[in-house]
Amino acid sequence: MRNAFIAALTEEARLDANIWLLCGDIGFSVLEGFAAEFPQRFINVGVAEQNMIGVAAGLALSGKTVFTYTIGNFSFMRCLEQIRNDVCYHNLNVKVVALGGGYAYGAMGYTHHVIEDIAMMRVLPNIQLYAPGDPFEAALAAQTMCHTSGPGYVRLGRGGEPKVHSALPAGDFNKAIVMREGRDATIISSAGTLDIAAQAASQLADSGVSVGLVSMPTLMPFDATSLQKIAATTNKIITIEEHGRGGLGSLVLESCNAQGISVPVKRIFVEKPLSAQSGDRNWYRQLHGITAQAIMDAVKEPAPRR
């Protein structure tokens, strides 16, 4: 995912001399191409994430579109005040790239987990928020961010995430991507779980269940219009995300409430974060029930017919 994002960003930088990239002493084997091609527009700020946001804000005030790149927990949590006050308050063209969303750095423990970012970032003013589900969506996120004014935040994987789409999805990236429609249930995925959702949808379809699959890579602005259309044609909605409270599932529930949508919503998410245990990403997914089997079980639970 990160390679696809940086490749797309490099393409955009060839067309726009105002695009800059800052990193927090990370990105080796990924950022070298950008740095070699645009040495005057690449800065390794070092392990100084708060300062990196300040530098980015200054460049943005000079008319630049600035991307900051580091490990997820450092990219937003360590410098939340700077993002809030320096970037969002002034509506600047600074795009925060968070590497290793969810449990991508699982074995490094709770300090490196990124399971609160969507909840924290989505309440900031002027923010656009992206959580692509595969490398194709990551590339589209880079393109969209380069052509969208204002603060942005994107959550990427660590690397090696599978391609779920067969090509770049067509249409407006700020809209939900409907990959399959289904009457019995619709699975909505974000925050690094599209591969799991697609696996579950495929197995359910093979067993005769009419199941929809929707990728929601753009969370702010939230596509309430598409959600309303989905809710009108399905008996239940299952949301899945590698994130705690306040993410995709919360956004869906809030939107349903605001629109008077009564379709049942089942959330699969990190309900109870654990700080004292450590394991790899798959171990954490199994622990919290962020699995294809959990989706299939939720879909097969009885729901009121409409």
Short mmCIF file of N, CA and C in Angstrom, two decimals, residues 52 66 71 116 135 139 174 182 212 218 251 283 302:
data_model
loop_
_atom_site.label_atom_id
_atom_site.label_comp_id
_atom_site.label_asym_id
_atom_site.label_seq_id
_atom_site.Cartn_x
_atom_site.Cartn_y
_atom_site.Cartn_z
N MET A 52 8.19 18.53 12.49
CA MET A 52 7.87 18.24 11.11
C MET A 52 6.55 18.88 10.70
N VAL A 66 2.13 19.95 1.12
CA VAL A 66 3.16 19.23 1.85
C VAL A 66 2.62 17.93 2.43
N ILE A 71 5.65 6.66 10.89
CA ILE A 71 4.85 5.59 11.47
C ILE A 71 3.60 6.19 12.11
N GLU A 116 -6.76 4.39 17.18
CA GLU A 116 -7.56 5.53 17.63
C GLU A 116 -7.56 6.68 16.65
N PRO A 135 -3.76 -1.47 -2.42
CA PRO A 135 -2.84 -0.59 -3.12
C PRO A 135 -3.50 0.29 -4.17
N ALA A 139 -3.25 4.44 -4.13
CA ALA A 139 -2.83 5.31 -5.23
C ALA A 139 -3.86 6.39 -5.49
N ASN A 174 -14.26 10.18 -3.35
CA ASN A 174 -14.93 10.60 -2.12
C ASN A 174 -16.26 9.89 -1.91
N GLY A 182 -26.17 -6.65 -2.50
CA GLY A 182 -26.81 -7.82 -1.89
C GLY A 182 -28.01 -7.44 -1.05
N GLY A 212 -23.82 -7.86 -0.18
CA GLY A 212 -23.16 -6.74 -0.82
C GLY A 212 -21.80 -6.48 -0.18
N THR A 218 -12.88 6.76 1.86
CA THR A 218 -12.97 8.15 2.29
C THR A 218 -13.97 8.25 3.43
N LEU A 251 -19.35 6.20 12.51
CA LEU A 251 -19.79 7.10 11.45
C LEU A 251 -21.07 6.59 10.79
N TRP A 283 -2.69 -12.37 14.92
CA TRP A 283 -3.04 -12.73 16.29
C TRP A 283 -4.02 -11.71 16.86
N PRO A 302 -30.01 -13.83 12.46
CA PRO A 302 -31.33 -13.39 12.01
C PRO A 302 -31.46 -11.86 12.09
#
